[in-house]
Coordinates of N, CA, C and O in Angstrom, one line a residue:
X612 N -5.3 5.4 -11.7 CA -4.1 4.5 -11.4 C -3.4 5.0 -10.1 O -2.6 4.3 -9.5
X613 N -3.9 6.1 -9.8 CA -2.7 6.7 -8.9 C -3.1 6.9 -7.5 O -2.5 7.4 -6.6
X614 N -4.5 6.3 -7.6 CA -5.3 5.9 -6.4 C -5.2 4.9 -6.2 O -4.9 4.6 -5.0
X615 N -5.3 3.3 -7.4 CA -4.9 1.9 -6.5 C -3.6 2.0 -6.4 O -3.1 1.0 -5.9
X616 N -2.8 2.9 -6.6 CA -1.5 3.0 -6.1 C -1.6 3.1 -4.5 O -1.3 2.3 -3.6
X617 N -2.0 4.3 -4.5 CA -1.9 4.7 -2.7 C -2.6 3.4 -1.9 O -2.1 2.6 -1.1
X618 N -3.5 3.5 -2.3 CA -4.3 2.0 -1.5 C -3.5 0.7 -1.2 O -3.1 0.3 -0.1
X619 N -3.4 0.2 -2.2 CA -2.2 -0.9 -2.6 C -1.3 -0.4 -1.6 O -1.1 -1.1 -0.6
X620 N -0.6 0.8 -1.6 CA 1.0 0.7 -0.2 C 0.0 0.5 0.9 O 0.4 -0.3 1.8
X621 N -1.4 1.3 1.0 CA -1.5 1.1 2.4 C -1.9 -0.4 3.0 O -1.6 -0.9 4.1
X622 N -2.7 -0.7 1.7 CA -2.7 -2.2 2.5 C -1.5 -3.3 2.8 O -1.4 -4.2 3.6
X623 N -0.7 -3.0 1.9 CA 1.2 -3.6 2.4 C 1.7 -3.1 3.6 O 2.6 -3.7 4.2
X624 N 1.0 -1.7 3.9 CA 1.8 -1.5 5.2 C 1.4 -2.2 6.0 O 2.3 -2.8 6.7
X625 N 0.0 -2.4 6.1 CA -0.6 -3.1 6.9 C -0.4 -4.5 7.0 O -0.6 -5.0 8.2
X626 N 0.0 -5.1 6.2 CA 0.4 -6.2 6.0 C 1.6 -6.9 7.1 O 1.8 -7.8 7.9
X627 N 2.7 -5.4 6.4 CA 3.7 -5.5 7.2 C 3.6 -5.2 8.1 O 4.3 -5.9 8.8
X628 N 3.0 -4.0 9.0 CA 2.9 -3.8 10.1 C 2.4 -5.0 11.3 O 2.7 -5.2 12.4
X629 N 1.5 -5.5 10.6 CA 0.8 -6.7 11.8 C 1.8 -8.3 11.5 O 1.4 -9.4 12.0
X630 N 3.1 -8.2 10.7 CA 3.7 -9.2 10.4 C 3.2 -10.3 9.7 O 3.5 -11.5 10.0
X631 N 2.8 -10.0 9.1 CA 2.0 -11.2 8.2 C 2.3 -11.5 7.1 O 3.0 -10.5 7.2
X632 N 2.4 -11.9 6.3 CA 2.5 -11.3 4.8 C 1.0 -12.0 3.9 O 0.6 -13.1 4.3
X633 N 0.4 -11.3 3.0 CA -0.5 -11.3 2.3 C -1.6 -12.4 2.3 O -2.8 -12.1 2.5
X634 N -1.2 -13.5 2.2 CA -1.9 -14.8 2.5 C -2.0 -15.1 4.0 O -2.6 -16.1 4.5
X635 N -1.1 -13.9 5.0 CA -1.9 -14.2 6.6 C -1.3 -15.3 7.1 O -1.8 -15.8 8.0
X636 N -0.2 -15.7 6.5 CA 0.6 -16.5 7.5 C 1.5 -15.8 8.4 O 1.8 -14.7 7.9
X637 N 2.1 -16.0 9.7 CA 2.9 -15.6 10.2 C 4.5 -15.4 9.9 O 5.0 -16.4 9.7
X638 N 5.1 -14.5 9.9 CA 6.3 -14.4 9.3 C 7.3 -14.6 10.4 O 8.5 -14.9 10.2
X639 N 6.7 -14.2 11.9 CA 7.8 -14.2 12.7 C 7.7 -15.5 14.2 O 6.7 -16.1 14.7
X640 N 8.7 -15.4 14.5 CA 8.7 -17.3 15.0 C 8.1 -16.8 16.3 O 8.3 -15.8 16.9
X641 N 7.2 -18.0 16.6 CA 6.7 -18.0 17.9 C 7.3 -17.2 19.5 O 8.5 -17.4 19.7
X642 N 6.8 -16.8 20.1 CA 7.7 -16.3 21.2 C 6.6 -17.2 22.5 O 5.4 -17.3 22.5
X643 N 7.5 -17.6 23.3 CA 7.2 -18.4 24.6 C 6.1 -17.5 25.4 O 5.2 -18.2 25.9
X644 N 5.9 -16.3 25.6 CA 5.2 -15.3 26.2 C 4.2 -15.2 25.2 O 4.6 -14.8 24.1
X645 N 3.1 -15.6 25.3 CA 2.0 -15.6 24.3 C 0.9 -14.3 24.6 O 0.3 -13.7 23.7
X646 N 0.8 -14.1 25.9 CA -0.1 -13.0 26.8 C 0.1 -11.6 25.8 O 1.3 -11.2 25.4
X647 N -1.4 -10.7 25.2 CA -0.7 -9.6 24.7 C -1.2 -8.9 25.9 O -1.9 -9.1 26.9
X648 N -0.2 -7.6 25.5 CA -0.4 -6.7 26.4 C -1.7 -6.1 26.4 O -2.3 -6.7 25.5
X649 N -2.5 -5.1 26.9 CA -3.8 -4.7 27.0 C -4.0 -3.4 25.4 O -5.2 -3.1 25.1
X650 N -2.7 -2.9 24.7 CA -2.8 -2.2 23.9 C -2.4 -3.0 22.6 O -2.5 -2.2 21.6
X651 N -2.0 -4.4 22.3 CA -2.1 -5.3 21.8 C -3.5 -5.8 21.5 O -4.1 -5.7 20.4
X652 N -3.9 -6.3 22.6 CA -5.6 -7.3 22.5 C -5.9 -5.7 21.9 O -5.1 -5.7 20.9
X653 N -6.3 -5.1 21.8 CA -7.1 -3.4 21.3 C -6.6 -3.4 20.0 O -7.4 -3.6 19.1
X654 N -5.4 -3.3 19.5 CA -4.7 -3.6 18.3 C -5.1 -4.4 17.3 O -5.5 -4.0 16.2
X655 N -5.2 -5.9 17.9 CA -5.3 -6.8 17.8 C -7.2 -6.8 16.7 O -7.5 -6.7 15.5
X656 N -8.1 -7.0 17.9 CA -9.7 -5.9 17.5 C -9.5 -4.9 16.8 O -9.0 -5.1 15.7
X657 N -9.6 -4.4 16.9 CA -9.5 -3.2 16.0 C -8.6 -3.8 14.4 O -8.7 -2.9 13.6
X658 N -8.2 -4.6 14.0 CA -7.4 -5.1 13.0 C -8.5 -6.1 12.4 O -8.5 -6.5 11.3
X659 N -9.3 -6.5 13.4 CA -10.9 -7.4 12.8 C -10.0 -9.4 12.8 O -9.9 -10.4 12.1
X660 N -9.7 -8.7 14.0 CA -9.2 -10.6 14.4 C -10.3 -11.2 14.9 O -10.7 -12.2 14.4
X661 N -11.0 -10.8 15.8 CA -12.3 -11.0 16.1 C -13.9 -10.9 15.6 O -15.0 -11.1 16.2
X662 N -13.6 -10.5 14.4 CA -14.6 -10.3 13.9 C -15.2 -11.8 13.5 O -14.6 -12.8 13.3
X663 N -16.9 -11.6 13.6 CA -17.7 -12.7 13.0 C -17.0 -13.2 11.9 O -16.7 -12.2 11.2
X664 N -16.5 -14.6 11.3 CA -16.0 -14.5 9.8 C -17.1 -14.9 8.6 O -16.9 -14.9 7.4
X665 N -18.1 -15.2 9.3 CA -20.0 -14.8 8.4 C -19.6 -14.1 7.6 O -19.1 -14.2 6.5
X666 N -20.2 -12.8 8.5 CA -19.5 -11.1 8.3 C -19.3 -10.5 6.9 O -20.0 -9.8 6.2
X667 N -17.4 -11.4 6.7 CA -16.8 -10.8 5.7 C -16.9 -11.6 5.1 O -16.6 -11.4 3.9
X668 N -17.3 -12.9 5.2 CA -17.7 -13.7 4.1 C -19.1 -13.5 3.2 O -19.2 -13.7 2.0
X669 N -20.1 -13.0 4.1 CA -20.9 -12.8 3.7 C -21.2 -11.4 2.3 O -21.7 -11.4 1.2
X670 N -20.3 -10.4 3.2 CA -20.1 -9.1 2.6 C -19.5 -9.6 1.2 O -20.0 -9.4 0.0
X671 N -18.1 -10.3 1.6 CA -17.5 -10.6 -0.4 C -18.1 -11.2 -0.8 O -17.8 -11.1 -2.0
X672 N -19.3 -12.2 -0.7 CA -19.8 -12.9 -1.8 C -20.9 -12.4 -2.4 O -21.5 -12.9 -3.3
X673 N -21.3 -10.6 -1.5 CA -22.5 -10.1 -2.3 C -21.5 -9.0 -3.2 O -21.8 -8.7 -4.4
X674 N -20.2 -8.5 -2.7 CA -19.3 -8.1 -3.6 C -18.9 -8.6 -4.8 O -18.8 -7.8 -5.8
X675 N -18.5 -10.2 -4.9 CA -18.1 -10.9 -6.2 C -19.1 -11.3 -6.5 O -19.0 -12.3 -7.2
X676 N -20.5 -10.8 -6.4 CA -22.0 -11.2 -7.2 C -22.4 -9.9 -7.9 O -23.3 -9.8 -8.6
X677 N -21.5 -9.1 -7.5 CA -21.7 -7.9 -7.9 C -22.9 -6.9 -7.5 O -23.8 -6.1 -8.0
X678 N -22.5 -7.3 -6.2 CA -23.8 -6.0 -5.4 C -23.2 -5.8 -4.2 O -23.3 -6.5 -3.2
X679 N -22.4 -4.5 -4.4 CA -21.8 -3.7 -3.6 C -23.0 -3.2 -2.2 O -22.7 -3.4 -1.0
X680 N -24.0 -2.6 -2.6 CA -25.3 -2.4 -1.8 C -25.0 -3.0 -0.9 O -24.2 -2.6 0.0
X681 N -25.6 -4.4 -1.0 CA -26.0 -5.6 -0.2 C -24.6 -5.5 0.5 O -24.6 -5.2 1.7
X682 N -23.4 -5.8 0.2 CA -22.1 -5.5 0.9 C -21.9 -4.9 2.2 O -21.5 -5.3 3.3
X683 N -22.3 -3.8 1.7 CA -22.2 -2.6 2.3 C -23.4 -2.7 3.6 O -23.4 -2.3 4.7
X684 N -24.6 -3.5 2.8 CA -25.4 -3.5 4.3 C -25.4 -4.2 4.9 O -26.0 -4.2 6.0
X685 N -24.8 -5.2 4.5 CA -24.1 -6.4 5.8 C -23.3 -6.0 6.5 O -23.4 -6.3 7.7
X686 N -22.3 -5.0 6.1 CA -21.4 -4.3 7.4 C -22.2 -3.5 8.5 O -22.2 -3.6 9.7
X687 N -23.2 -2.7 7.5 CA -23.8 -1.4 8.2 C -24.8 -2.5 9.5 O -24.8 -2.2 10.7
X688 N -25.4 -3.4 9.1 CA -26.1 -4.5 10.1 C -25.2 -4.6 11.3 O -25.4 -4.0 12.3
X689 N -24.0 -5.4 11.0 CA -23.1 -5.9 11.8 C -22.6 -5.1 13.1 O -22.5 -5.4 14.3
X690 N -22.2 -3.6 12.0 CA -22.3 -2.4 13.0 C -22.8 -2.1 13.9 O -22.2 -2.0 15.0
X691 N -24.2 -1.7 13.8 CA -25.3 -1.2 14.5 C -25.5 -2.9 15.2 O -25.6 -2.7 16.4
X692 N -25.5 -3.7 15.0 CA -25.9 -4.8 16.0 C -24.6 -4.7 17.0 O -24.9 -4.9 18.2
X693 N -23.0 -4.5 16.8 CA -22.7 -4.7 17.6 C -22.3 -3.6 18.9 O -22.5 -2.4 18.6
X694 N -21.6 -3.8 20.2 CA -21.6 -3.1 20.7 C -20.5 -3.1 21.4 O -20.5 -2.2 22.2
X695 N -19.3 -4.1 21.3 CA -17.6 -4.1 21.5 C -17.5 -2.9 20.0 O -17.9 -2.9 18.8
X696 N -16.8 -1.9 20.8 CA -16.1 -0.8 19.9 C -15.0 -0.8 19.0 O -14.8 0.0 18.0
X697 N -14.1 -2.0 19.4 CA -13.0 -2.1 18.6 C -13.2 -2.4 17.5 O -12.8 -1.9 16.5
X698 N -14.6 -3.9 17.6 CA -14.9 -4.6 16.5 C -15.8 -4.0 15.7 O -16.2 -4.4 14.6
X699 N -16.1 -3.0 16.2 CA -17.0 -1.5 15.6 C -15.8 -1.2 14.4 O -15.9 -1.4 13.2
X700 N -14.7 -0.8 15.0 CA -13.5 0.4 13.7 C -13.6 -0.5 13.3 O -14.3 -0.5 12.3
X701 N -12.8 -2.0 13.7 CA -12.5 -2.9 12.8 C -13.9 -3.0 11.1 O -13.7 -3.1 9.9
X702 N -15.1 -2.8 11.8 CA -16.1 -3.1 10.8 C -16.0 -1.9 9.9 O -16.1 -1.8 8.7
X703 N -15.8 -1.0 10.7 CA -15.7 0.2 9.8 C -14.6 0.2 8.8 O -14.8 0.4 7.6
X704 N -13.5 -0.2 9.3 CA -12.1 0.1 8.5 C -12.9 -1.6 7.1 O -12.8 -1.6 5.9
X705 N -13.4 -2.5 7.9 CA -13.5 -3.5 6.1 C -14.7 -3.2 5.5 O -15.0 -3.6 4.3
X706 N -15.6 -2.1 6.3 CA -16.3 -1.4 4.6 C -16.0 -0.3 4.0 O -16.6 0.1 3.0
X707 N -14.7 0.5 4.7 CA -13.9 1.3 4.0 C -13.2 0.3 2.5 O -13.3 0.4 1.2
X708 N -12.6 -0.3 3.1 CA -12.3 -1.5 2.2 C -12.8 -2.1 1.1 O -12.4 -2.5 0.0
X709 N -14.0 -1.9 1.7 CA -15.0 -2.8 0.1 C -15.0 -1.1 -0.2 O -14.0 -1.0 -0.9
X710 N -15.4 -0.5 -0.2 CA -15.7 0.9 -1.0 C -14.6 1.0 -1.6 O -14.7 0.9 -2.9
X711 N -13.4 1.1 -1.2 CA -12.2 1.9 -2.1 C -12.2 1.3 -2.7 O -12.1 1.8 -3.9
X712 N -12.4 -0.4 -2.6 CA -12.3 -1.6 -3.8 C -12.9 -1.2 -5.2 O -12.4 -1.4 -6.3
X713 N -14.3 -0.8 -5.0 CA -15.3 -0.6 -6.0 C -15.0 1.0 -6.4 O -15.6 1.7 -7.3
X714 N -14.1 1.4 -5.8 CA -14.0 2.8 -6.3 C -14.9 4.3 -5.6 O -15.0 5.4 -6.1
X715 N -15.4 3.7 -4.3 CA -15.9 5.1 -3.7 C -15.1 5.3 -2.6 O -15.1 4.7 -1.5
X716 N -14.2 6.3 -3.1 CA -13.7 6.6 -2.4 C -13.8 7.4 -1.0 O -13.2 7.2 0.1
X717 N -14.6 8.4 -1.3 CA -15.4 9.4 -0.3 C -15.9 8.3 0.6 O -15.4 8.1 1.7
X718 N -17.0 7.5 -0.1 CA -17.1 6.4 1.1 C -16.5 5.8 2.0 O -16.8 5.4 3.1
X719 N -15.5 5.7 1.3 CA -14.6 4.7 1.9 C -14.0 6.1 3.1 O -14.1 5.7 4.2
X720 N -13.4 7.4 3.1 CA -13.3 8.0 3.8 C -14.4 8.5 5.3 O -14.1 8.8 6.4
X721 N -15.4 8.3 4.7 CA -16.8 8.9 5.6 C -17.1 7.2 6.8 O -17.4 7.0 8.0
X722 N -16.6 6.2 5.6 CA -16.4 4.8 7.0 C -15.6 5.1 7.8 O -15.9 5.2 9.0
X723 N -14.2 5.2 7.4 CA -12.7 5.5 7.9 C -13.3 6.6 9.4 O -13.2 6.3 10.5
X724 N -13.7 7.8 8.9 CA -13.9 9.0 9.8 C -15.2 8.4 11.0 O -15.3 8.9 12.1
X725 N -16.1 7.3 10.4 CA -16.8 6.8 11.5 C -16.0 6.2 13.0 O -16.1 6.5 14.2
X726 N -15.3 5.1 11.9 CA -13.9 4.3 12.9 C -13.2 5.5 14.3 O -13.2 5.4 15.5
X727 N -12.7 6.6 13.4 CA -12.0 7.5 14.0 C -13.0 7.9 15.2 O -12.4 8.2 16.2
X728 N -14.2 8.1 15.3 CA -15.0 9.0 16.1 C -14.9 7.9 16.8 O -14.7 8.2 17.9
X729 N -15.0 6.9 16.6 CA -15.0 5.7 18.1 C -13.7 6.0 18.7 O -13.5 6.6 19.8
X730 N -12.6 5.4 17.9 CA -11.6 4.6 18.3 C -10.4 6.1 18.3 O -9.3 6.1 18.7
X731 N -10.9 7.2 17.8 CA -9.2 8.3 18.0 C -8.5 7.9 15.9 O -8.8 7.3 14.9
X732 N -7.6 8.6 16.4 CA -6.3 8.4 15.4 C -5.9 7.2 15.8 O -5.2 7.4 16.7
X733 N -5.9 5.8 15.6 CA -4.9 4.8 15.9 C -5.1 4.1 14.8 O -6.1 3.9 14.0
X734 N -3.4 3.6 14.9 CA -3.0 3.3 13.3 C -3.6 3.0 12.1 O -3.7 3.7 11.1
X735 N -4.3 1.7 12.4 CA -5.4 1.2 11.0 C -6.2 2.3 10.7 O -6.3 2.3 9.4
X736 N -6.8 3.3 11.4 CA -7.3 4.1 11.1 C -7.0 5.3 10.4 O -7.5 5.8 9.4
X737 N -5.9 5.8 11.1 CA -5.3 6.7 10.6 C -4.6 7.0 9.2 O -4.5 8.0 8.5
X738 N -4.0 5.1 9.0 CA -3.1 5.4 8.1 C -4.1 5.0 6.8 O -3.7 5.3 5.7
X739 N -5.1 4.6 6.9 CA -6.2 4.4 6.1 C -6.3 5.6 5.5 O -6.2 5.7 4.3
X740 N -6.7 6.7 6.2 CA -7.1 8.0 6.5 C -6.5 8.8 5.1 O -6.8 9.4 4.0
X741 N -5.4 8.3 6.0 CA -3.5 9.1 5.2 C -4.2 8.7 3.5 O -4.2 9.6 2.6
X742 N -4.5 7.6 3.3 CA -4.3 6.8 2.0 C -5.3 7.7 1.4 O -5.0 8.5 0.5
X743 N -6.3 7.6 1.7 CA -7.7 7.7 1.6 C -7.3 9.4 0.5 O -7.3 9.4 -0.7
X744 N -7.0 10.4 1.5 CA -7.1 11.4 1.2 C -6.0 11.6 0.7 O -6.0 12.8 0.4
X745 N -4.7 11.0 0.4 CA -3.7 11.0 -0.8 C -4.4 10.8 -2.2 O -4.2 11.6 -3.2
X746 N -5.2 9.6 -2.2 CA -6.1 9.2 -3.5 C -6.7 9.9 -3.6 O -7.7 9.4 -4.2
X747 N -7.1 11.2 -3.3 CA -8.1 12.3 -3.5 C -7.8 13.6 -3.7 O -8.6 14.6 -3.6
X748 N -6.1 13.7 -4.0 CA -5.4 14.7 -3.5 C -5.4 15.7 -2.8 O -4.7 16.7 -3.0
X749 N -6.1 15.3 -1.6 CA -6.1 16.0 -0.7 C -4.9 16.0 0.2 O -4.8 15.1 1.1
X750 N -3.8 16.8 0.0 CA -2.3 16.6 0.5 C -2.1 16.9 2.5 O -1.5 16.5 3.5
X751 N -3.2 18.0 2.0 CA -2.7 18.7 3.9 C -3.5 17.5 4.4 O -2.9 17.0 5.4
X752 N -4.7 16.7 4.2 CA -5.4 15.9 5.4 C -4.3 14.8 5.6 O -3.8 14.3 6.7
X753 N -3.9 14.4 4.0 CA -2.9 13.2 4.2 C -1.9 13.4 5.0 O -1.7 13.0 6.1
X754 N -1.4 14.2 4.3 CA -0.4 14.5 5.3 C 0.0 14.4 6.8 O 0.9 13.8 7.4
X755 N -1.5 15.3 7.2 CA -2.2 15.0 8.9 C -2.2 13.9 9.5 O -2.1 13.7 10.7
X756 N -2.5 13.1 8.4 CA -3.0 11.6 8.9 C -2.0 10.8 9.3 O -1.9 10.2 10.4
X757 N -0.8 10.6 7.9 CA 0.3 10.0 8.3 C 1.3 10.3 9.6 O 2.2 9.6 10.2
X758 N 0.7 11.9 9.9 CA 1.9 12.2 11.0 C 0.5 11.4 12.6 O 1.0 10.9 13.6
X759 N -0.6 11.6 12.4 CA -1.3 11.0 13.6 C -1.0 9.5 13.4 O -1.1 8.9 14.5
X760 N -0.7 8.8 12.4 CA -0.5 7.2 12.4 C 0.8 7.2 13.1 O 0.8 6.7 14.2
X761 N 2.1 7.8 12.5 CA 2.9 7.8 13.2 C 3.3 8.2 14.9 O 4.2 7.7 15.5
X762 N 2.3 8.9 15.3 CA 2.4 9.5 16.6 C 1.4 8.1 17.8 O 1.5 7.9 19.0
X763 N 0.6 7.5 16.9 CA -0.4 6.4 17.4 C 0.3 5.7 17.5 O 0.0 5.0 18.5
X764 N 2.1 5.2 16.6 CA 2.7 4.2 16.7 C 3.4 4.4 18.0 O 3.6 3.4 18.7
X765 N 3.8 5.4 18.4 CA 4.7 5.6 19.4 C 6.3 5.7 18.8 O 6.6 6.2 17.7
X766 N 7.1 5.3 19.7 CA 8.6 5.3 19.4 C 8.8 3.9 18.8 O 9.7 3.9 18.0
X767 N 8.2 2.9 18.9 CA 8.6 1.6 18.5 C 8.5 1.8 16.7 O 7.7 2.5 16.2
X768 N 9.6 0.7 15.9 CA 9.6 1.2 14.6 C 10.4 0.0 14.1 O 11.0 0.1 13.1
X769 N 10.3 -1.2 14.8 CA 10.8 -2.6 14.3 C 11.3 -2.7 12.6 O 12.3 -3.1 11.9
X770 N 10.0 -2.2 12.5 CA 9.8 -2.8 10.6 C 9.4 -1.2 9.6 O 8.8 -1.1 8.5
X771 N 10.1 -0.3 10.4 CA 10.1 1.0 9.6 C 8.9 1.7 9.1 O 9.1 2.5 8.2
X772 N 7.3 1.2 9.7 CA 6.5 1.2 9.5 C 6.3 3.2 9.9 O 5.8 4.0 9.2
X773 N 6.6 3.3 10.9 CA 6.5 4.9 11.7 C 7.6 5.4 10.9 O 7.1 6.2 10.1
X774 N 8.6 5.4 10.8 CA 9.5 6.2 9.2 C 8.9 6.6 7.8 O 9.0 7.6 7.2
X775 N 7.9 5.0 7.5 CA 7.2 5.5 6.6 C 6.5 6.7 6.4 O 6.8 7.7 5.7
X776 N 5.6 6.4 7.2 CA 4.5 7.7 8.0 C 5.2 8.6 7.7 O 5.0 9.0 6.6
X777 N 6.0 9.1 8.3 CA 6.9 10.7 8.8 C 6.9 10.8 7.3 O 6.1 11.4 6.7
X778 N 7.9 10.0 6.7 CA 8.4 10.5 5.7 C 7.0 10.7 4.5 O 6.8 11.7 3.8
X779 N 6.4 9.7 4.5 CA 5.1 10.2 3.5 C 4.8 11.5 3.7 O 4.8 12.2 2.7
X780 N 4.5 12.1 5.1 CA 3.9 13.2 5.5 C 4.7 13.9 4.9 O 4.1 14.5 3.9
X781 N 5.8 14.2 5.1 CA 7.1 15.0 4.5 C 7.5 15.1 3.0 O 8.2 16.0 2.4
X782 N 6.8 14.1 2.6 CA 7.2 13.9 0.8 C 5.6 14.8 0.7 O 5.7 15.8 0.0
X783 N 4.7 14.5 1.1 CA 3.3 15.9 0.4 C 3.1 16.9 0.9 O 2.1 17.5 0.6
X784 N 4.1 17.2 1.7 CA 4.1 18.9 2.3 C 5.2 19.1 1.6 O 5.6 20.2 2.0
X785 N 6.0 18.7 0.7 CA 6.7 19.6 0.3 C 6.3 19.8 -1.3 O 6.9 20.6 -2.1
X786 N 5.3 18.9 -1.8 CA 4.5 19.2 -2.7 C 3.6 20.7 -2.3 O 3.5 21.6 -3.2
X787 N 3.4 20.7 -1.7 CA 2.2 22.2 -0.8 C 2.7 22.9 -1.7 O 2.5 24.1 -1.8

């Protein structure tokens, strides 16, 4: 229980961090400047806006047929075929996804840690990271993680998303 706990916030953060809310509609009103900035478009990728939507379509319907395998090697394909990096984490971070879903968790860490060897600590990754190794009680990695998610965020903190971070980090180091 106390693993789709952690999972569950992390994917709400996520949620909220990219302003969306759950069904992926937009929450916040258009701005006349549409141009993203160059750490945006990377953001952006890396979050699997560009991804094939085959892909993840393909992947959930060998998931809701109940063959995680086959899932899993539609990502692992997708991977190894492609060769933009962003869309690499991104692939990584949605078969972390299908794993934690079905309950492998380690897997779902050892994708996450793939992501990271491309792309660094940055957010999706990191705070995945954070989750990942909360659900496993592993406190010092989480810990690490939430404070590298936060430090990936920078100073910006609109939607209290980098408070989170800190403070998660803060609430399992003082478990230590």
């Amino acid at each position: 229980a106390g693993g789709v706990t952690a999972y569950s916030v992390w994917q709400s953060q996520q949620a909220t961090q990219s302003n969306t809310s759950d069904d992926g509609i937009e929450e916040r009103p258009v701005e006349e400047n549409t141009e993203l900035t160059p750490e945006q478009e990377k953001a952006r990728k890396q979050a699997g806006d560009t991804l094939d939507p085959t892909v993840t379509a393909d992947a959930a319907t060998a998931q809701a047929n109940g063959n995680t395998e086959e899932a899993v090697a539609i990502y692992d394909k997708a991977i190894e075929q492609n060769t933009d990096e962003d869309e690499k984490v991104a692939l990584y971070i949605r078969k972390a996804e299908l794993l934690v879903s079905e309950g492998d968790v380690q897997g779902a860490i050892d994708a996450a840690k793939a992501a990271e060897a491309i792309a660094g600590p940055v957010v999706p990754v990191a705070s995945m990271l954070a989750a990942l190794y909360e659900v496993q009680g592993e406190l010092v990695e989480a810990a690490r993680y939430y404070r590298l998610a936060a430090e990936a965020m920078g100073e910006e903190d609109e939607l209290g998303t980098r408070q989170y971070y800190i403070d998660s980090a803060d609430r399992l180091e003082e478990q230590l």
